[in-house]
Coordinates of C-alpha atoms in Angstrom, one line a residue:
X101 CA 8.2 12.4 -63.9
X102 CA 12.0 11.9 -63.5
X103 CA 13.4 9.3 -61.2
X104 CA 17.0 9.1 -60.1
X105 CA 18.7 6.5 -57.9
X106 CA 19.2 7.2 -54.3
X107 CA 22.6 8.6 -53.3
X108 CA 23.7 7.0 -50.0
X109 CA 21.3 6.4 -47.1
X110 CA 19.3 3.4 -46.4
X111 CA 18.3 1.0 -49.3
X112 CA 15.1 1.9 -51.0
X113 CA 12.1 -0.1 -49.9
X114 CA 10.3 -2.2 -52.5
X115 CA 6.7 -3.3 -52.2
X116 CA 5.9 -6.7 -53.5
X117 CA 2.4 -7.1 -52.2
X118 CA -0.3 -4.9 -53.8
X119 CA -2.0 -4.4 -50.4
X120 CA 1.2 -3.1 -48.9
X121 CA 1.6 -0.7 -51.9
X122 CA -2.1 0.4 -51.5
X123 CA -1.5 1.1 -47.8
X124 CA 1.6 3.2 -48.6
X125 CA -0.3 5.1 -51.3
X126 CA -3.1 5.8 -48.7
X127 CA -0.4 7.3 -46.4
X128 CA 1.0 9.2 -49.3
X129 CA -2.4 10.7 -50.1
X130 CA -2.6 12.1 -46.6
X131 CA 0.8 13.7 -47.1
X132 CA -0.2 15.3 -50.4
X133 CA -3.5 16.5 -49.0
X134 CA -1.7 18.4 -46.3
X135 CA 0.0 20.3 -49.1
X136 CA -3.3 20.9 -50.8
X137 CA -5.0 22.1 -47.7
X138 CA -2.2 24.4 -46.5
X139 CA -1.9 26.1 -49.9
X140 CA -5.4 26.2 -51.3
X141 CA -9.1 26.3 -50.2
X142 CA -9.7 22.9 -51.7
X143 CA -10.7 20.0 -49.4
X144 CA -11.0 17.1 -51.8
X145 CA -12.3 13.6 -50.9
X146 CA -9.7 11.0 -52.1
X147 CA -9.9 7.3 -51.8
X148 CA -7.4 4.5 -52.6
X149 CA -7.9 0.8 -53.3
X150 CA -6.1 -2.1 -54.9
X151 CA -8.1 -3.7 -57.7
X152 CA -7.2 -6.1 -60.4
X153 CA -3.4 -5.9 -59.8
X154 CA -3.2 -2.1 -59.6
X155 CA -3.5 0.7 -57.1
X156 CA -6.2 3.2 -57.9
X157 CA -6.8 6.7 -56.6
X158 CA -10.2 8.4 -56.9
X159 CA -10.3 12.2 -56.5
X160 CA -13.8 13.4 -55.7
X161 CA -16.4 12.0 -58.1
X162 CA -13.8 11.1 -60.7
X163 CA -13.4 7.6 -61.9
X164 CA -10.7 5.5 -60.2
X165 CA -7.8 4.9 -62.5
X166 CA -4.5 3.0 -62.1
X167 CA -2.5 5.8 -60.5
X168 CA 0.6 4.4 -59.0
X169 CA 2.9 2.0 -60.8
X170 CA 6.2 2.4 -59.0
X171 CA 7.1 -0.1 -56.3
X172 CA 10.2 1.5 -54.9
X173 CA 10.2 4.4 -52.4
X174 CA 10.2 7.4 -52.9
X175 CA 8.6 7.1 -56.4
X176 CA 5.1 6.1 -55.1
X177 CA 4.9 9.4 -53.2
X178 CA 6.0 11.4 -56.3
X179 CA 3.5 9.5 -58.5
X180 CA 0.7 10.1 -55.9
X181 CA 1.6 13.9 -55.8
X182 CA 1.7 14.1 -59.6
X183 CA -1.7 12.3 -60.0
X184 CA -3.4 14.5 -57.4
X185 CA -1.7 17.7 -58.8
X186 CA -3.5 17.1 -62.1
X187 CA -6.9 17.2 -60.3
X188 CA -6.0 20.2 -58.1
X189 CA -4.9 22.2 -61.2
X190 CA -8.2 21.3 -62.9
X191 CA -10.2 22.4 -59.9
X192 CA -8.2 25.7 -59.5
X193 CA -8.0 26.4 -63.2
X194 CA -4.4 27.5 -62.4
X195 CA -1.0 26.1 -62.0
X196 CA -0.4 24.5 -58.6
X197 CA 2.0 24.5 -56.8
X198 CA 4.0 27.5 -58.1
X199 CA 7.7 28.3 -57.6
X200 CA 7.7 31.6 -55.8
X201 CA 11.1 32.5 -57.3
X202 CA 10.1 32.0 -61.0
X203 CA 6.3 32.1 -60.9
X204 CA 6.1 28.8 -62.8
X205 CA 4.5 25.5 -62.0
X206 CA 6.4 23.0 -59.9
X207 CA 6.2 19.3 -60.6
X208 CA 6.3 16.2 -58.4
X209 CA 9.5 14.4 -59.2
X210 CA 12.2 12.3 -57.5
X211 CA 15.6 14.1 -57.0
X212 CA 18.5 13.0 -54.8
X213 CA 16.4 10.2 -53.4
X214 CA 13.4 12.3 -52.3
X215 CA 10.0 13.1 -53.6
X216 CA 10.0 16.9 -54.2
X217 CA 8.2 19.7 -56.0
X218 CA 10.7 20.6 -58.7
X219 CA 10.9 23.9 -60.6
X220 CA 11.8 22.8 -64.2
X221 CA 12.3 26.5 -65.2
X222 CA 15.0 27.1 -62.5
X223 CA 16.2 23.5 -62.0
X224 CA 15.7 23.5 -58.3
X225 CA 13.6 22.1 -55.4
X226 CA 10.6 24.2 -54.4
X227 CA 9.7 22.0 -51.4
X228 CA 9.6 18.3 -50.5
X229 CA 6.3 16.7 -51.2
X230 CA 4.4 17.2 -47.9
X231 CA 6.2 20.4 -47.0
X232 CA 4.4 23.0 -49.2
X233 CA 3.4 26.1 -47.3
X234 CA 5.3 25.2 -44.1

């Protein structure tokens, strides 16, 4: 995942307390699941917790693993989207999401201070994370 500094706008928020980051990640999971539910038939159960100094995300029956390491917005949203994307792709046995222009997979990255689905083939934004299928 590529991160770039924010250009203009308000200063990026940093999360120093693990519980604050876990709460943010929980909110981010909801955002990403909206993308999943609008664009697939999947309805995964996802949980978030803070444990032993890390934030973990569990997708379905998968083991919880340290899933988010960034502490500055919007990187935690991109990391959450990237982590969940891996599981969605596995469940679908297909690329997800896909750039409709290039028919190639799109990846959760940070560009111009926003978490987006990025088409690496065409070098452009497919959609903001949370706006797929709108």
